[in-house]
Short mmCIF file of C-alpha atoms and ligand atoms in Angstrom, two decimals:
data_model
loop_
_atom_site.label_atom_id
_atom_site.label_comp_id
_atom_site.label_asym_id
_atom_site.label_seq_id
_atom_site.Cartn_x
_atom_site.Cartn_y
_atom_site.Cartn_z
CA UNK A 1 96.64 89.82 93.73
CA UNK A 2 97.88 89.83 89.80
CA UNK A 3 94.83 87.56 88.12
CA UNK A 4 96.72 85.12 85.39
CA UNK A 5 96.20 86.44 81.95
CA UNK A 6 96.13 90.26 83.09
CA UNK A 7 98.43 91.53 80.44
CA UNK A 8 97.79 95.20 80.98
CA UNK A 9 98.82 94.96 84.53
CA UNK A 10 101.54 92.59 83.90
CA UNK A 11 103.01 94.85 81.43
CA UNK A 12 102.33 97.93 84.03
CA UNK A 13 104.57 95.97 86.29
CA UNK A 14 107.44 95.65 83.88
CA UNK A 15 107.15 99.12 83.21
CA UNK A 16 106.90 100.48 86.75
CA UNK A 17 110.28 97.58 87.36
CA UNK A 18 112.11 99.70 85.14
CA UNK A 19 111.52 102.67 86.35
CA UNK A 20 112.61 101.99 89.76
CA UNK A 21 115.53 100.77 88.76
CA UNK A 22 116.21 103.90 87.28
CA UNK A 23 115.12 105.61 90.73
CA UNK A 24 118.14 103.75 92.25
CA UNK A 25 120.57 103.56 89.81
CA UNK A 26 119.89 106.68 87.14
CA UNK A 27 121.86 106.76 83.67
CA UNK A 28 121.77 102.74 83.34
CA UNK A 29 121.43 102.04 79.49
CA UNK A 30 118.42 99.46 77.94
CA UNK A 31 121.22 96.71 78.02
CA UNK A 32 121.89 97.33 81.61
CA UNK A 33 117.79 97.22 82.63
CA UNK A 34 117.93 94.12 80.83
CA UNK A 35 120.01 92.00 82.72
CA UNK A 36 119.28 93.78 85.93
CA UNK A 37 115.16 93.24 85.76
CA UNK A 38 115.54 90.11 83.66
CA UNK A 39 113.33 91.33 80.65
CA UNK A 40 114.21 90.84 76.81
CA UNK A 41 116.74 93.61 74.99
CA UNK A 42 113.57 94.07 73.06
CA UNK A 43 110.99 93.76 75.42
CA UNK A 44 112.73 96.83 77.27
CA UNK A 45 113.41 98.90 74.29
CA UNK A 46 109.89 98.98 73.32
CA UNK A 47 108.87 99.54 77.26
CA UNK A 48 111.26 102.60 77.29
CA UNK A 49 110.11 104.07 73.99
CA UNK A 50 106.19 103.80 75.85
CA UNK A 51 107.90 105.52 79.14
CA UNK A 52 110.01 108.33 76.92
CA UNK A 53 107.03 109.05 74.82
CA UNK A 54 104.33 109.34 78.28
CA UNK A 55 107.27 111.71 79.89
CA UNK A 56 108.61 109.53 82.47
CA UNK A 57 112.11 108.76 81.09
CA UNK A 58 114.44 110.53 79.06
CA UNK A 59 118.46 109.51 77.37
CA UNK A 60 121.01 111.76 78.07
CA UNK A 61 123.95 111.94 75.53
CA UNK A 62 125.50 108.80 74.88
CA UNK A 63 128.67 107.57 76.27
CA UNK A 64 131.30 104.90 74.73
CA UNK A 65 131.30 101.89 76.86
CA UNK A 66 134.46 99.78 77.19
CA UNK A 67 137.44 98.78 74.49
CA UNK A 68 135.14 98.28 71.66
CA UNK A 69 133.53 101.28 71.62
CA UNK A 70 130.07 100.22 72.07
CA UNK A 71 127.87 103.10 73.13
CA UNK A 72 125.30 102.98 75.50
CA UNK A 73 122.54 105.48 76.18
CA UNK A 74 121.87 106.72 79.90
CA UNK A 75 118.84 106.59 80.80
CA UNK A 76 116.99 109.16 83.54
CA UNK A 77 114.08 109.99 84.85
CA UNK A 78 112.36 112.81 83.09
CA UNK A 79 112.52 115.74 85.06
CA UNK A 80 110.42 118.24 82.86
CA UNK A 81 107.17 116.83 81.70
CA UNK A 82 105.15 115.28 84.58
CA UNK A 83 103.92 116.51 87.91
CA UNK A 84 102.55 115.43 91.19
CA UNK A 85 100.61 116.71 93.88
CA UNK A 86 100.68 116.35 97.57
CA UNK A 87 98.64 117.89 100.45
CA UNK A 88 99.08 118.27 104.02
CA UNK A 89 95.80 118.78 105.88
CA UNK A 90 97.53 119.64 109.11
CA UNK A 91 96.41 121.34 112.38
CA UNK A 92 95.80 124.44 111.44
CA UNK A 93 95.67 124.68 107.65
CA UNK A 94 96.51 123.48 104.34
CA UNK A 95 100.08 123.00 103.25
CA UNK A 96 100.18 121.73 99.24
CA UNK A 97 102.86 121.15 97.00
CA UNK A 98 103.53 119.92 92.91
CA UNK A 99 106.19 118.30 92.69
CA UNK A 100 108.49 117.09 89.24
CA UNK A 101 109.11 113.00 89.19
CA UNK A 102 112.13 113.68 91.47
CA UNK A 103 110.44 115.29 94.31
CA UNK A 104 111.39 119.05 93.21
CA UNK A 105 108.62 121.48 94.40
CA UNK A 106 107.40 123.06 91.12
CA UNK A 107 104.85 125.30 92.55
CA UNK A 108 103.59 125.51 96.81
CA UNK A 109 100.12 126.68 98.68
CA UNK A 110 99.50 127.23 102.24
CA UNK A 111 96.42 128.96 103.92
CA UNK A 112 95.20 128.54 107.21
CA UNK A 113 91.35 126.68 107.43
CA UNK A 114 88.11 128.32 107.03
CA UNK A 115 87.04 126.52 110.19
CA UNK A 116 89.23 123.52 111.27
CA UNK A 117 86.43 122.20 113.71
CA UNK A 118 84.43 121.16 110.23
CA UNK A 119 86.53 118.36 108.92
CA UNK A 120 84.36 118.09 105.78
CA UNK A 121 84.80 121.76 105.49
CA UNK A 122 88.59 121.92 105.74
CA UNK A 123 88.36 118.72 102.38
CA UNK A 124 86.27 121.01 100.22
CA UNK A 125 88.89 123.74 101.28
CA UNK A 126 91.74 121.27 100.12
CA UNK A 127 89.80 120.48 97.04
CA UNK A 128 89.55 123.88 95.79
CA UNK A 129 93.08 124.94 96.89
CA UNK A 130 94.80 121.60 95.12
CA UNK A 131 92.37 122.72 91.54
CA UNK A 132 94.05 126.32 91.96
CA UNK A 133 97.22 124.78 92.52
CA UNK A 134 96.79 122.66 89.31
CA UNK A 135 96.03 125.49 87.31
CA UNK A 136 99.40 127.18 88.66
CA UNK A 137 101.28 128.71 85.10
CA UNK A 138 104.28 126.92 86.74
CA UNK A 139 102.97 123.48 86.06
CA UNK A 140 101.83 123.94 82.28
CA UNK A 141 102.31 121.64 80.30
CA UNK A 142 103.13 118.58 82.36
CA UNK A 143 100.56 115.79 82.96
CA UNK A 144 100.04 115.26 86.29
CA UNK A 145 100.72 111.60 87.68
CA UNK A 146 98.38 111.63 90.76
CA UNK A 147 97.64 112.88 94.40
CA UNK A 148 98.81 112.13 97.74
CA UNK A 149 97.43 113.03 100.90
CA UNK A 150 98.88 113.37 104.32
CA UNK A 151 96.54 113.56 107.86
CA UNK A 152 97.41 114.10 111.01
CA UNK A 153 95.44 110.74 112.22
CA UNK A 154 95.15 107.61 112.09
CA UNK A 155 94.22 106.36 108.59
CA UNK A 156 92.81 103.26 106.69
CA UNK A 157 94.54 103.65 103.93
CA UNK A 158 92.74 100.93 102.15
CA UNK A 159 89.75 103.37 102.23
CA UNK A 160 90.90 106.55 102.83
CA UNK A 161 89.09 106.56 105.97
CA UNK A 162 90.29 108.51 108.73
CA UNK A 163 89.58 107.35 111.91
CA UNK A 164 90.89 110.01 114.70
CA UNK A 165 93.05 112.98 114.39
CA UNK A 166 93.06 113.80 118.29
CA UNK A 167 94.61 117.22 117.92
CA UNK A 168 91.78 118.37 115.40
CA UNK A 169 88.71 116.54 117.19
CA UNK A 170 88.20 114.66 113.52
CA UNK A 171 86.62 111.26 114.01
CA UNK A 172 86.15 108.67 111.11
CA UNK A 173 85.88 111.01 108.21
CA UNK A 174 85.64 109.74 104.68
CA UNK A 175 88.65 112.02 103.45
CA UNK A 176 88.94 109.62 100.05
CA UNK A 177 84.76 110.13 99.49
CA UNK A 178 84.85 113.74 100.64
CA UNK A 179 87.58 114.81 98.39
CA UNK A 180 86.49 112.95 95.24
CA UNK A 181 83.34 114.44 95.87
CA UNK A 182 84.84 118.28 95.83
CA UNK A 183 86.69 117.54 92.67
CA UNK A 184 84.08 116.34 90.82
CA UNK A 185 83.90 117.98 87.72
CA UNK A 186 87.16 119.32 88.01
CA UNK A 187 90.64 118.91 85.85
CA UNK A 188 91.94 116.33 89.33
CA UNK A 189 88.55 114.64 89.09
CA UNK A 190 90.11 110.81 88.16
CA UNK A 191 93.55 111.54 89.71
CA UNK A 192 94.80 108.19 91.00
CA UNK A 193 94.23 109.18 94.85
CA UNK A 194 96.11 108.36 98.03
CA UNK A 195 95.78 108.72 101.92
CA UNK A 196 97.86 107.92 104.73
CA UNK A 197 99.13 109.06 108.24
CA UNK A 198 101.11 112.16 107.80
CA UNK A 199 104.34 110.24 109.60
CA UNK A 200 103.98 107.94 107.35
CA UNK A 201 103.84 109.94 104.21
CA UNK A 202 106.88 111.98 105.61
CA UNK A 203 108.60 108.85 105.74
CA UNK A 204 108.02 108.25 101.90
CA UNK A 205 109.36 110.99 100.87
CA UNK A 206 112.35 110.15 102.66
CA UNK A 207 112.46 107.00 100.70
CA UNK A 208 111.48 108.24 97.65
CA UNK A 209 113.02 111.88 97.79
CA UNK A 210 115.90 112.28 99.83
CA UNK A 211 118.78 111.04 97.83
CA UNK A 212 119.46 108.77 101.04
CA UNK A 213 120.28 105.38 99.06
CA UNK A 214 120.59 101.86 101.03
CA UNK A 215 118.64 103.87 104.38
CA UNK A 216 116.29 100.73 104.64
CA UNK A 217 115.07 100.02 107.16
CA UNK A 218 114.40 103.82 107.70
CA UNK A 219 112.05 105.04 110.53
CA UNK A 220 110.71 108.46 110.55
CA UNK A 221 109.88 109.90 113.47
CA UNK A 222 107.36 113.31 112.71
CA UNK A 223 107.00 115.31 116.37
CA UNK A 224 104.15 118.01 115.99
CA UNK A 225 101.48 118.13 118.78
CA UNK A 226 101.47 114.63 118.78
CA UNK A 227 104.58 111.97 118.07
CA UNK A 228 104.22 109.37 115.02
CA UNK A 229 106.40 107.08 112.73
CA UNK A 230 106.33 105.92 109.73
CA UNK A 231 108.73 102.42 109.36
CA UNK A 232 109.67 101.20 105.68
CA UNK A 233 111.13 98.02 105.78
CA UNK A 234 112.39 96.30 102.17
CA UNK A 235 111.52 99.03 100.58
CA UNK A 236 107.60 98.86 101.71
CA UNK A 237 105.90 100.78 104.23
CA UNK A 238 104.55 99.39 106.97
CA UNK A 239 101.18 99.42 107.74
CA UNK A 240 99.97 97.03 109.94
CA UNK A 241 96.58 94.87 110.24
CA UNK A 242 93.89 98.11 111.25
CA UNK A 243 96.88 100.77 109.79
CA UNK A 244 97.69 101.94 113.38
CA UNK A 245 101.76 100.63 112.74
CA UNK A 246 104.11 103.25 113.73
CA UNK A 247 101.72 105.07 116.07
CA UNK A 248 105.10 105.26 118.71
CA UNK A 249 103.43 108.24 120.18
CA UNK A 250 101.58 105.82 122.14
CA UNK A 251 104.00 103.78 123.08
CA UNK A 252 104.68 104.29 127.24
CA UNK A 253 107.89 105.78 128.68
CA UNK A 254 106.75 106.65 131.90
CA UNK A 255 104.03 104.60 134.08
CA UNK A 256 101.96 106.23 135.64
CA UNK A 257 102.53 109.80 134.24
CA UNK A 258 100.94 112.70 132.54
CA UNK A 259 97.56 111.97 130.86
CA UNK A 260 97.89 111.49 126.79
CA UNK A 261 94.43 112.08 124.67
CA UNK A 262 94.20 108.22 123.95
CA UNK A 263 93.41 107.59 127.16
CA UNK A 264 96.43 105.82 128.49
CA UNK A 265 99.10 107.90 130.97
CA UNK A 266 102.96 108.14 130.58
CA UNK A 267 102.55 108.04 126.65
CA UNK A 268 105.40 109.24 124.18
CA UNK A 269 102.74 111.62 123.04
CA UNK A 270 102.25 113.22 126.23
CA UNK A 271 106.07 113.74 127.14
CA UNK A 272 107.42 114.72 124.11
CA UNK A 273 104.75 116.44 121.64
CA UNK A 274 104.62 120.05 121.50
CA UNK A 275 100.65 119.83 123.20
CA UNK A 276 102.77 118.31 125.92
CA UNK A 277 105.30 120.98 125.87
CA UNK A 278 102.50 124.02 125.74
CA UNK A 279 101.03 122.27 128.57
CA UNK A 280 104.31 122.28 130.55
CA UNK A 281 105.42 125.88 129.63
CA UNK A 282 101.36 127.12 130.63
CA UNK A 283 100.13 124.72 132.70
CA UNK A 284 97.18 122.19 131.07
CA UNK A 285 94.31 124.05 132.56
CA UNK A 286 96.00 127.86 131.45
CA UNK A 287 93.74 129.60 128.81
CA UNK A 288 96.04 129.40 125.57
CA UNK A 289 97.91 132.21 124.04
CA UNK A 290 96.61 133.45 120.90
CA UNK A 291 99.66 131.91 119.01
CA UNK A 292 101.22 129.32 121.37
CA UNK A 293 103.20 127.45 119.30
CA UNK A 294 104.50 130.39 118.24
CA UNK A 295 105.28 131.92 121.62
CA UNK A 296 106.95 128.27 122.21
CA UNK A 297 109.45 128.62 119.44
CA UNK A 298 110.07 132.61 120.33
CA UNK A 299 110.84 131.74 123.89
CA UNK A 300 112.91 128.91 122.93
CA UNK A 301 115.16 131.22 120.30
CA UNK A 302 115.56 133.75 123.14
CA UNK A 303 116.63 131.49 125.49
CA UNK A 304 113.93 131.46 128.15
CA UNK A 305 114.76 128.53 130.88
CA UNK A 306 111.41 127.33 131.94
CA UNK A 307 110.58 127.20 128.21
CA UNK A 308 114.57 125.36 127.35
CA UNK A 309 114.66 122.69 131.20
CA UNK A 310 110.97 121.69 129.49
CA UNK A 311 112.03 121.26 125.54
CA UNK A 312 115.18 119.47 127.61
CA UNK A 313 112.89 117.28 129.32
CA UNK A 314 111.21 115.92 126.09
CA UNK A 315 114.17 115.88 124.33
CA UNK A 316 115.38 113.48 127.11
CA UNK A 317 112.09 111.48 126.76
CA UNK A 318 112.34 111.44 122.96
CA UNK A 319 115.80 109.69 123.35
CA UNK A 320 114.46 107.20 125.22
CA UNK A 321 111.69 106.74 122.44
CA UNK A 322 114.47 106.40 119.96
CA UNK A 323 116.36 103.56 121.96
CA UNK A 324 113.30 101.49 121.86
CA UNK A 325 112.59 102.21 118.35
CA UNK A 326 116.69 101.53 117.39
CA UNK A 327 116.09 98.08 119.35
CA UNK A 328 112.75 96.98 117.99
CA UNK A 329 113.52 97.49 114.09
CA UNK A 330 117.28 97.71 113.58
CA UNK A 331 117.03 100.62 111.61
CA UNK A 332 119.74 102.09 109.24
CA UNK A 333 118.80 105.56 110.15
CA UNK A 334 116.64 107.48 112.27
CA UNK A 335 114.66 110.77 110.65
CA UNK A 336 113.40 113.52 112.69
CA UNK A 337 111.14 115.75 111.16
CA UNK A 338 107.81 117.96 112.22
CA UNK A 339 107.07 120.72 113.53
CA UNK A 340 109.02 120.31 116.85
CA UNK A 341 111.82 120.70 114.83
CA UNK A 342 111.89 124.44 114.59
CA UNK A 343 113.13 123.76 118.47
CA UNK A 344 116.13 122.30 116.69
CA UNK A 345 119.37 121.29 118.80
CA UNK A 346 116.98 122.47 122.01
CA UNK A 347 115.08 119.00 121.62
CA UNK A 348 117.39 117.19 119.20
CA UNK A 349 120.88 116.96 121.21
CA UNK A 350 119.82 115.53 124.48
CA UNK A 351 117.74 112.82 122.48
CA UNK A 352 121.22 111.81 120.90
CA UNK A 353 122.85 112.35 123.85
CA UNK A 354 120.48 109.94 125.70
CA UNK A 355 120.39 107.35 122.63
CA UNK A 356 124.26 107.79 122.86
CA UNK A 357 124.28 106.78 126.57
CA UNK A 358 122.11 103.96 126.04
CA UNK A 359 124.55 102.57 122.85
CA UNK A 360 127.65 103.16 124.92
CA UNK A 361 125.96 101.28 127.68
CA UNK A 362 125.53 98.35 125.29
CA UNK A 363 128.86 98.75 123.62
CA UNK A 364 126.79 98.64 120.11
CA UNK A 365 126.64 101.54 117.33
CA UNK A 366 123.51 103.72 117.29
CA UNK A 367 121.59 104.51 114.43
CA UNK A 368 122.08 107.86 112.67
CA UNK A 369 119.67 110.23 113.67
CA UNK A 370 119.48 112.85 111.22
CA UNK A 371 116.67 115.97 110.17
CA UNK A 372 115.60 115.22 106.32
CA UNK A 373 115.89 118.66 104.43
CA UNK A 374 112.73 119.55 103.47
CA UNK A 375 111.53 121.20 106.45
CA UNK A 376 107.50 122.21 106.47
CA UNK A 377 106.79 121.35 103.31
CA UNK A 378 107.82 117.38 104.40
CA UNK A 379 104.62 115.93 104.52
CA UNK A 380 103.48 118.17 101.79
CA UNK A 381 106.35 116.76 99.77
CA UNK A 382 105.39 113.19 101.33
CA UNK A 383 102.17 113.12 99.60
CA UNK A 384 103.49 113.45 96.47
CA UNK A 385 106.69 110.95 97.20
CA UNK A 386 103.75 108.50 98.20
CA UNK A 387 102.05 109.40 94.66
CA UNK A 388 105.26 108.23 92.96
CA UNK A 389 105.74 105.61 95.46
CA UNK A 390 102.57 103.31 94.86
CA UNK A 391 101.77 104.08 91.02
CA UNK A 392 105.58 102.48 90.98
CA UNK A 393 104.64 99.61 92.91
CA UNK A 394 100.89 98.47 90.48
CA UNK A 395 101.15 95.00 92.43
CA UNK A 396 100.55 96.63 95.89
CA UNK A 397 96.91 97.37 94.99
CA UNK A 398 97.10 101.04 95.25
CA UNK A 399 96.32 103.02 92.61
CA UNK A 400 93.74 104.38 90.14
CA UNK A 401 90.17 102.93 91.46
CA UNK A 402 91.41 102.69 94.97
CA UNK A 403 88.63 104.55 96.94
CA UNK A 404 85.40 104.47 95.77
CA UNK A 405 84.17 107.02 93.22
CA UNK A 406 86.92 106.41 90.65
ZN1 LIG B 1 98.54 107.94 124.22
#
């Protein structure tokens, strides 16, 4: 809600218009962000000088403009003087990235967790790895911009509350409280702070990152143990009323079949995520390998057939998932990303090959379903995409202050 007379945030909202213009359409000159955002020559000139001199634009050489010769300067994003960090808290450890103001990793972290049954454990772990990662020499001198965080749950992101991750046994833990209280004291103590679902985040840094322009509406489906989306729609990501939108993996493909960990049977979740797929290759009630997942992968790259007719299977089911998705939000393109994806063409051709069956039967066009490139680090890279995403948008009400103790 913008309160009348709230000049600071009104100007923060110019400021933030021009910059994502620039996101979509770099090199445009002060003339050009003039008519395009509808602000005064002047008004924008003295914006830009504010954003050039804080490190989030810079000109490139100028170039002669039509007949007359007039020259107009490009303007860019600035590449080289600010940072931002994002954090994946997933099953098994920490994955953390820095990232420059267009999404290129400047310096990277990962270590497994102390003890991933403590979930306030595994935040102080986070805390200290993300102030070590601040300090990197590969970061110096840049500001940094602010902090995005990715969990494998179900999150309020209004409070940085997260309610469930089922594959870690977390229940409503105060990540946004937990963290500001590790970094207390330290350099990332008043870092504008955010927390969402890590499909969701993923999905951002599609948005934000990937270079795909005009992929709106985008849905991003992230398969690790479990099966989530994250679904941006004009430009915004959706949410919904408690935060549970895009929770697919609980969507049902199959009544009346294998148990999922919410309760319900026949779930996306428990056809197509790689618990689902461990279960299948050992059998549910099998003690687990000391490294199943990878022991899935490795049997998978050698070809083993149990381990391929099962990856099959899901990929089957996770066609399915992406017809109803395709009919339910129209969606320019389809992203699949996660950790399932080390199975590659193993899970990922029969799911096109079923969507394609399904469009042919309709004689419409499928969506493109496509892998986004940047691989483990996506959610890592999604925190900080989300970072860039909200302290662009000041009118969404994310931002500095967010979660209490800032
Ligand atoms: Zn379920």
């Amino acid at each position: 809600m913008i309160v009348a007379g709230d000049q600071q945030l009104l100007k923060q909202i110019n400021r933030m218009a021009l910059v994502r213009q620039l996101c979509g359409a770099p090199g445009m000159s002060r003339a050009g962000l003039s008519e395009t955002v509808g602000l005064t020559k002047s008004t924008v000139s003295l914006l830009v000088r504010e954003l050039m001199d804080e490190g989030w634009l810079t000109e490139s050489a100028l170039r002669a403009t039509g007949a007359l010769g007039r020259r107009a300067t490009p303007l860019h994003l600035d590449g080289e003087r600010l940072a931002l960090l994002g954090a994946d808290l997933g099953i098994t450890g920490l994955r953390l990235v820095a990232t420059n103001l267009l999404g290129v990793v400047l310096a990277e972290r990962d270590e497994p967790y102390d003890d991933a049954a403590d979930a306030a454990a595994c935040v102080a772990q986070a805390a200290r790895a993300l102030t070590a990662l601040a300090a990197d020499a590969a970061l110096a001198p840049r500001t940094l911009l602010g902090l995005g965080v990715g969990l494998h749950g179900a999150v309020d992101d209004t409070s940085g509350l997260l309610h469930v991750a089922p594959h870690l046994g977390w229940r409503n833990v105060d990540v946004a409280g937990l963290l500001r209280a590790s970094l207390a004291g330290t350099a990332l103590a008043t870092l504008p702070l955010f927390i969402q679902n890590e499909a969701k985040v993923a999905a951002l840094a599609e948005l934000e990152f990937s270079g795909e322009r005009g992929a709106d509406p985008l849905i991003y489906v992230s398969i690790g143990y479990g099966v989530g989306a994250g679904i941006i729609v004009n430009g915004r990501l959706m949410t919904g009323l408690y935060g549970f939108a895009g929770e697919v993996g609980h969507t049902i493909l199959q009544q009346g079949g294998p148990p999922c960990s919410c309760g319900r049977r026949g779930c996306a979740d428990a056809l197509i995520g790689l618990q689902a797929l461990l279960d299948a290759v050992h059998g549910p009630r099998q003690p687990a390998p000391p490294e199943p997942l990878q022991q899935l992968f490795s049997a998978a790259e050698r070809g083993d057939a149990a381990t391929l007719a099962a990856v099959a299977a899901a990929g089957r089911h996770l066609g399915v998932l992406l017809n109803n998705l395709w009919v339910a939000f129209d969606p320019m393109s389809i992203a699949l990303g996660g950790a399932a994806m080390r199975l590659g063409e193993h899970l990922v051709a029969p799911a096109r090959q079923v969507l394609a069956e399904y469009a042919a039967a309709t004689s419409l066009a499928a969506p493109a379903v496509r892998t986004p490139p940047f691989g483990a680090n996506s959610i890592a890279i999604g925190g900080a995409a989300m970072a860039r995403h909200y302290l662009m948008r000041p009118f969404d009400g994310h931002g500095v202050g967010s979660y209490a103790g800032t």
